[in-house]
mmCIF file of C-alpha atoms in Angstrom:
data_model
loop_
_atom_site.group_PDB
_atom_site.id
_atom_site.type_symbol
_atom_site.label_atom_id
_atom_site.label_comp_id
_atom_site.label_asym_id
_atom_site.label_seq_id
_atom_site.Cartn_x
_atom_site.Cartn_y
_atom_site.Cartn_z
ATOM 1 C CA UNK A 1 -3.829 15.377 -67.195
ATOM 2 C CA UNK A 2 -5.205 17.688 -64.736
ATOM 3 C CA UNK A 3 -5.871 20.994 -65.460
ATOM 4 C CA UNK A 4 -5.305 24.363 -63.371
ATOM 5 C CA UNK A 5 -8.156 25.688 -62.031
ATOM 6 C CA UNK A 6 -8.944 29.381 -63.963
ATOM 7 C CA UNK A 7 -8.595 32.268 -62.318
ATOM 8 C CA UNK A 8 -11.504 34.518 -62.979
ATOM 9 C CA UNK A 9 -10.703 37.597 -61.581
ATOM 10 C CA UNK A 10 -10.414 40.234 -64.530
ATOM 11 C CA UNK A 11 -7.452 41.590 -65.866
ATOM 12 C CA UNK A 12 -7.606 44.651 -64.443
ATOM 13 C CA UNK A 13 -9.862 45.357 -61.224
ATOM 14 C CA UNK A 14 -11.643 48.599 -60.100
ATOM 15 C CA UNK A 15 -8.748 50.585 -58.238
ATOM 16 C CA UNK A 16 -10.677 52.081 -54.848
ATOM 17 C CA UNK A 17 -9.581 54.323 -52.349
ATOM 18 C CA UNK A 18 -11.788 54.839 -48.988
ATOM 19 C CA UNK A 19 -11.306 58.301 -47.114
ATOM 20 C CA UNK A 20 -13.737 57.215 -43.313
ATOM 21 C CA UNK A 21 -12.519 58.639 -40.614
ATOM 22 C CA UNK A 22 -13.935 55.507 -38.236
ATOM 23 C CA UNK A 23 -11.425 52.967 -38.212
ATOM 24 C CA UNK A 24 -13.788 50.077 -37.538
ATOM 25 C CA UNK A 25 -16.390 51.060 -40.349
ATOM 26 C CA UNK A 26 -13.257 51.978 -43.161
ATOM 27 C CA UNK A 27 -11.817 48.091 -42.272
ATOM 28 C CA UNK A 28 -14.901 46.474 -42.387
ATOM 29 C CA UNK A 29 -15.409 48.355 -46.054
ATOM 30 C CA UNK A 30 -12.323 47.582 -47.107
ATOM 31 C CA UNK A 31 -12.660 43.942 -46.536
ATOM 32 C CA UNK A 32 -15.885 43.509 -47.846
ATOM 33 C CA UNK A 33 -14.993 45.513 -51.240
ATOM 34 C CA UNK A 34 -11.888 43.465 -51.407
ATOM 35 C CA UNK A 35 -13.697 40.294 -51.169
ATOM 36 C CA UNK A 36 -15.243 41.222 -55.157
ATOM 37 C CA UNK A 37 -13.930 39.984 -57.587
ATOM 38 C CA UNK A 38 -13.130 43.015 -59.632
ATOM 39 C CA UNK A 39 -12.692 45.649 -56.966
ATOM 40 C CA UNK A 40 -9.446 45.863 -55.401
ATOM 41 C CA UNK A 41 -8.683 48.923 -52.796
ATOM 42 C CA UNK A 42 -5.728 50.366 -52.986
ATOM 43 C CA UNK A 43 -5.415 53.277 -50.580
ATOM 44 C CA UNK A 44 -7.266 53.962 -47.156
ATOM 45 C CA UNK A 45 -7.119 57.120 -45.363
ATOM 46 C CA UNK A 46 -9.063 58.860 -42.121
ATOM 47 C CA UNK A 47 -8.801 62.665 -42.706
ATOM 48 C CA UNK A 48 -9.941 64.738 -45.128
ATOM 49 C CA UNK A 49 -6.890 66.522 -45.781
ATOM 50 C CA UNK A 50 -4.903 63.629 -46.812
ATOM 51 C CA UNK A 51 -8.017 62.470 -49.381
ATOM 52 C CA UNK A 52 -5.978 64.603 -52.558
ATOM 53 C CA UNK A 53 -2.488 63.541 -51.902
ATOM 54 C CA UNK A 54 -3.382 60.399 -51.469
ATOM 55 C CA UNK A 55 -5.447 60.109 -55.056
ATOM 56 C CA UNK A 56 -2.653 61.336 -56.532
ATOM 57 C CA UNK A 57 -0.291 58.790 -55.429
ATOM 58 C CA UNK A 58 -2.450 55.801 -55.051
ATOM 59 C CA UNK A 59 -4.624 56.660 -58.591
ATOM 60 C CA UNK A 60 -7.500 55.161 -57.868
ATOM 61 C CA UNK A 61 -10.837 55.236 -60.539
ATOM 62 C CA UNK A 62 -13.255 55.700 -57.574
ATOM 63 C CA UNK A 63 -12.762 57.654 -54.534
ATOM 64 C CA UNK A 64 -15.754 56.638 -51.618
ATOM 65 C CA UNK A 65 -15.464 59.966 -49.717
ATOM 66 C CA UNK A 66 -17.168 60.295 -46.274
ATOM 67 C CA UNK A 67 -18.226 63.631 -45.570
ATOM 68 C CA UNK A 68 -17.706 64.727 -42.143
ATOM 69 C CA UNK A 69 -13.963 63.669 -41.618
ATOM 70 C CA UNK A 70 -11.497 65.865 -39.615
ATOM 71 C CA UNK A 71 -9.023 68.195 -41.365
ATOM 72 C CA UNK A 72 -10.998 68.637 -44.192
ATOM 73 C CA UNK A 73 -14.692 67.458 -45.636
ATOM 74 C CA UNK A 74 -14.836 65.037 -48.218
ATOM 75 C CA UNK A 75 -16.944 67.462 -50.143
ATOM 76 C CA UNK A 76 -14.163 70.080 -50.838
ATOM 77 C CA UNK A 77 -11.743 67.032 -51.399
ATOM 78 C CA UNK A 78 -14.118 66.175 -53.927
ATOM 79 C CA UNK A 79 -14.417 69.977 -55.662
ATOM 80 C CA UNK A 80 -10.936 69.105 -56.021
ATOM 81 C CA UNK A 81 -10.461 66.171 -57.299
ATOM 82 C CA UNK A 82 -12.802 67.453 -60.310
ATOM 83 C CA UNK A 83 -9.797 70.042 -61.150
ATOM 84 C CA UNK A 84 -7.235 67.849 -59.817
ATOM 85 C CA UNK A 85 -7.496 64.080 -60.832
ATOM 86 C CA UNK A 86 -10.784 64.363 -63.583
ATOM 87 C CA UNK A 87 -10.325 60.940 -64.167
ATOM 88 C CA UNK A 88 -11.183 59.564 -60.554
ATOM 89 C CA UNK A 89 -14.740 59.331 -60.004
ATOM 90 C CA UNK A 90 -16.186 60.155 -56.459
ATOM 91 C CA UNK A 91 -18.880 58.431 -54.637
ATOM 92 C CA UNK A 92 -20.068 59.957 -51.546
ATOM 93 C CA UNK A 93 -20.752 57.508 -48.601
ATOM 94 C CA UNK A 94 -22.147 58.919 -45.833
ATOM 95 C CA UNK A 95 -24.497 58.245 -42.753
ATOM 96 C CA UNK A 96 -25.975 61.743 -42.804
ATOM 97 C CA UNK A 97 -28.741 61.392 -45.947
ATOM 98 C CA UNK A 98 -29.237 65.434 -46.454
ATOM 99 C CA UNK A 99 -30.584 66.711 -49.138
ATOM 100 C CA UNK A 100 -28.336 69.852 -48.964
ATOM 101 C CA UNK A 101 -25.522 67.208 -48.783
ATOM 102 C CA UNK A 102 -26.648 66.224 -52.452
ATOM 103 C CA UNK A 103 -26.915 69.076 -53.829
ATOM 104 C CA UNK A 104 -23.301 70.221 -52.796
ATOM 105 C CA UNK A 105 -21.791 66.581 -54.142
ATOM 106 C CA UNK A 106 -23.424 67.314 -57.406
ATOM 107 C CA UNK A 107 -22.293 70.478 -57.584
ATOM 108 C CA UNK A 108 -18.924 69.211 -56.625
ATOM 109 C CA UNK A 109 -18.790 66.996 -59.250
ATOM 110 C CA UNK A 110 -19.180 63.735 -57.436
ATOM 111 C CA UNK A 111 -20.350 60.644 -59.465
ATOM 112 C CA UNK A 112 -22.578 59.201 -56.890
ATOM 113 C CA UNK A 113 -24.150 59.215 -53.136
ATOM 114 C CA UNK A 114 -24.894 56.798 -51.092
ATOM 115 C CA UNK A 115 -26.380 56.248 -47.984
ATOM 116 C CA UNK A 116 -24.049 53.450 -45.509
ATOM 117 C CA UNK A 117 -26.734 51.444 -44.247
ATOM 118 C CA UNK A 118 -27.286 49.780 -48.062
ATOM 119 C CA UNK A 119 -25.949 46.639 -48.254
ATOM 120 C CA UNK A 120 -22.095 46.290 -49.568
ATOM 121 C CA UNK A 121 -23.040 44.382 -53.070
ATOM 122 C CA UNK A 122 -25.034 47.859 -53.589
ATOM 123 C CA UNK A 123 -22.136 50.011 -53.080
ATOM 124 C CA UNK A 124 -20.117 47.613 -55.237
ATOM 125 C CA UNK A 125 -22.615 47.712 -58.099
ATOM 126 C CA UNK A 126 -22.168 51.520 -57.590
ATOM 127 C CA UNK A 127 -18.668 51.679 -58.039
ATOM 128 C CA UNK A 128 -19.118 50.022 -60.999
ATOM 129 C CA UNK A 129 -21.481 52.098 -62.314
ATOM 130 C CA UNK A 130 -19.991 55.061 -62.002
ATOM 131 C CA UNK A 131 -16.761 53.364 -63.250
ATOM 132 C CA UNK A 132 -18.912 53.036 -66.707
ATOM 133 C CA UNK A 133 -20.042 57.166 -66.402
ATOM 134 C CA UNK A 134 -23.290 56.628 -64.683
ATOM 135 C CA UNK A 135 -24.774 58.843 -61.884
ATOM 136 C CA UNK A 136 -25.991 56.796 -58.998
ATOM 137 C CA UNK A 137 -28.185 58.998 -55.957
ATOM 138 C CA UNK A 138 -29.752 57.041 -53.324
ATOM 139 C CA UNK A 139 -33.661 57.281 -54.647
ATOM 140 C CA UNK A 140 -35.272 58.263 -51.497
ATOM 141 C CA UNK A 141 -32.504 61.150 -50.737
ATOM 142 C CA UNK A 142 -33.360 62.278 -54.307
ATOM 143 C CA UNK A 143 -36.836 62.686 -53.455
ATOM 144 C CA UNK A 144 -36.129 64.506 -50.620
ATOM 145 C CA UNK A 145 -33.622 66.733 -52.604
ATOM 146 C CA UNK A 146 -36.455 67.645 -54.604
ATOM 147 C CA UNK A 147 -38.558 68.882 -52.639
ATOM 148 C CA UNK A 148 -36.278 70.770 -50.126
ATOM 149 C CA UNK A 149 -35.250 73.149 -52.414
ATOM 150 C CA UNK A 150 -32.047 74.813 -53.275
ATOM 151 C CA UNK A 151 -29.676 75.882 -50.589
ATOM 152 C CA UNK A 152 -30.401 79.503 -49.761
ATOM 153 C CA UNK A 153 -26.945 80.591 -48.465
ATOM 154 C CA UNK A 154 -24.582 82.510 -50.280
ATOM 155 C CA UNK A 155 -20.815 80.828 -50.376
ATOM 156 C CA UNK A 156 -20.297 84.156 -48.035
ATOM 157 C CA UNK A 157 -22.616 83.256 -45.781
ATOM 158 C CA UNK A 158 -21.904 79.812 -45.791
ATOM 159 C CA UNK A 159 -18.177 80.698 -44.643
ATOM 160 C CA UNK A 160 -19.345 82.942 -42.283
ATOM 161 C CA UNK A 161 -21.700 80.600 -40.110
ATOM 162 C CA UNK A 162 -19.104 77.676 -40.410
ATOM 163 C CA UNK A 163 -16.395 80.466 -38.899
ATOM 164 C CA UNK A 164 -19.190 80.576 -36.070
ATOM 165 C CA UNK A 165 -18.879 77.171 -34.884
ATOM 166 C CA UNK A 166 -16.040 77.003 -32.706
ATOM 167 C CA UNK A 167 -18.004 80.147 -30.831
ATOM 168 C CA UNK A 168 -15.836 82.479 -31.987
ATOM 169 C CA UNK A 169 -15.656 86.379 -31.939
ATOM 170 C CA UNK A 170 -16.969 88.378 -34.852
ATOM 171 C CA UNK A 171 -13.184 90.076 -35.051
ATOM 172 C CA UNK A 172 -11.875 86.244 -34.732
ATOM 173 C CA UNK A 173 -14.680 85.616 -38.174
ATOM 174 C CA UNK A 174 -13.318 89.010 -39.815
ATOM 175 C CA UNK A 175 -9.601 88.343 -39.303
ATOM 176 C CA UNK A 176 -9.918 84.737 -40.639
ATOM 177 C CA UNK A 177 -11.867 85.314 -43.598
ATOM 178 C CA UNK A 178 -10.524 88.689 -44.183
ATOM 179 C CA UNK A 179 -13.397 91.050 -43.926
ATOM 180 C CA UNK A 180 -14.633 93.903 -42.025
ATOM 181 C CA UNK A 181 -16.562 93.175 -39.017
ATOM 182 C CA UNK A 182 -19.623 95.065 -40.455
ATOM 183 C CA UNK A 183 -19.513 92.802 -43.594
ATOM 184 C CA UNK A 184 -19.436 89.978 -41.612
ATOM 185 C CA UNK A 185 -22.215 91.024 -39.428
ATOM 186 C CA UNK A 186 -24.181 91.243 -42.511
ATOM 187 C CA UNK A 187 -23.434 88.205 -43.684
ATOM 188 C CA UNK A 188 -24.454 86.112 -40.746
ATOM 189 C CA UNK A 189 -27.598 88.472 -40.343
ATOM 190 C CA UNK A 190 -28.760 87.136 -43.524
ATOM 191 C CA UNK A 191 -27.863 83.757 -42.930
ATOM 192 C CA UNK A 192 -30.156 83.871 -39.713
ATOM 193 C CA UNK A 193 -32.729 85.737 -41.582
ATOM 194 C CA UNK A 194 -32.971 82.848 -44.525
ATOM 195 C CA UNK A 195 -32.980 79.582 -42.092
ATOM 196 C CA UNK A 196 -35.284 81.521 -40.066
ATOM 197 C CA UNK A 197 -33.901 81.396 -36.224
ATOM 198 C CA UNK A 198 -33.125 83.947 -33.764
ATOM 199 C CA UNK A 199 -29.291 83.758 -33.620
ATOM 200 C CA UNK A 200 -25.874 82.392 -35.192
ATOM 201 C CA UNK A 201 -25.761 79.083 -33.366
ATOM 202 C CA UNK A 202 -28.696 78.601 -34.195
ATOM 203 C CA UNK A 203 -28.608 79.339 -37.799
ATOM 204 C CA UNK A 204 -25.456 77.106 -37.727
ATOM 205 C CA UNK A 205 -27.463 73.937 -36.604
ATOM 206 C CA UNK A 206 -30.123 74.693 -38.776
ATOM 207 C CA UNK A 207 -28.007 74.501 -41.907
ATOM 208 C CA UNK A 208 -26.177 71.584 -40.440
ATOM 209 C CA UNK A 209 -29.609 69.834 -40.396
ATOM 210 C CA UNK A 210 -29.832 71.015 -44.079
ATOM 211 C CA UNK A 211 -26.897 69.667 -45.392
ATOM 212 C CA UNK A 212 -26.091 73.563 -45.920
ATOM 213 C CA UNK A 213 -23.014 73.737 -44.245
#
């Protein structure tokens, strides 16, 4: 008699969803997640804004959130997912390893956050891990995290610089966060005072290179 070979794939498989806004990159991810034997993706999307509705549906454990996708960063899709969907785990995957980045995943709750240059059966060992309640931090980015400090902007002045980006006006920044033009002169005055440059713009890259914004 011959037996049937035995399929060893567990019961149940680790339920992914991938939010990358590179087409290419979320494919190849996809594929190469899919290929383990207890990890099965079940939702993909591109834009940050779709990252919630999509958990919701889809009800995946782990979430692997970029963080710079359009329509909405992956790090206030993670804030809420916290309130939202507690049981999902996040992972951040990202190419930019800021320690300002960190700090803000942490604080958002996030599970995990990873580098994407590490090899894929490291980011499948870390969806596993936080599947079980771990934390899992890229080491070196944690040593960097350490020693850069906490971020030094106010969630004020945070919103104010990141109104500043598309060049606008100061009434344009007022209107849209709903503040006097004063208070929001304030705000970015102090922004540009505590990352030390000379203007907005610049205060703006600075805490992009931060991981602040």
């Amino acid at each position: 008699m011959t037996e049937m070979p035995q399929d060893h794939r567990p019961a149940k498989s680790v339920r992914v969803l991938l939010a990358e806004d590179q087409g290419m990159m979320r494919g190849a991810l996809a594929l190469l997640l899919g290929m383990e034997p207890d990890i099965e993706v079940v939702a993909q999307v591109g834009r940050g804004d779709e990252i919630v509705d999509a958990v919701l549906l889809s009800r995946p454990d782990v979430a692997l959130l970029d963080i710079e996708l359009p329509g909405r960063s992956g790090l206030d899709a993670a804030a809420e997912l916290r309130d939202e969907v507690p049981d999902c785990r996040v992972l951040i995957l990202t190419t930019f390893g800021r320690p300002g980045y960190l700090r803000r995943a942490m604080e958002a709750g996030a599970a995990g956050f990873l580098v994407k240059d590490g090899p894929v059966e490291e980011l499948a060992e870390a969806v596993r891990r936080v599947l079980r309640g771990e934390t899992v931090i890229d080491p070196a980015l944690a040593a960097a995290a350490l020693g850069a400090g906490p971020n030094p902007l106010t969630g004020r002045e945070r919103e104010a610089l990141a109104a500043s980006v598309d060049g606008a006006t100061i009434a344009d920044i007022a209107a849209r966060l709903h503040l006097s033009e004063s208070t929001v002169r304030n705000y970015l005055s102090s922004a540009i005072g505590k990352t030390s440059t000379r203007n907005r713009m610049e205060a703006v890259r600075a805490a992009r290179q931060q991981g602040w914004l």
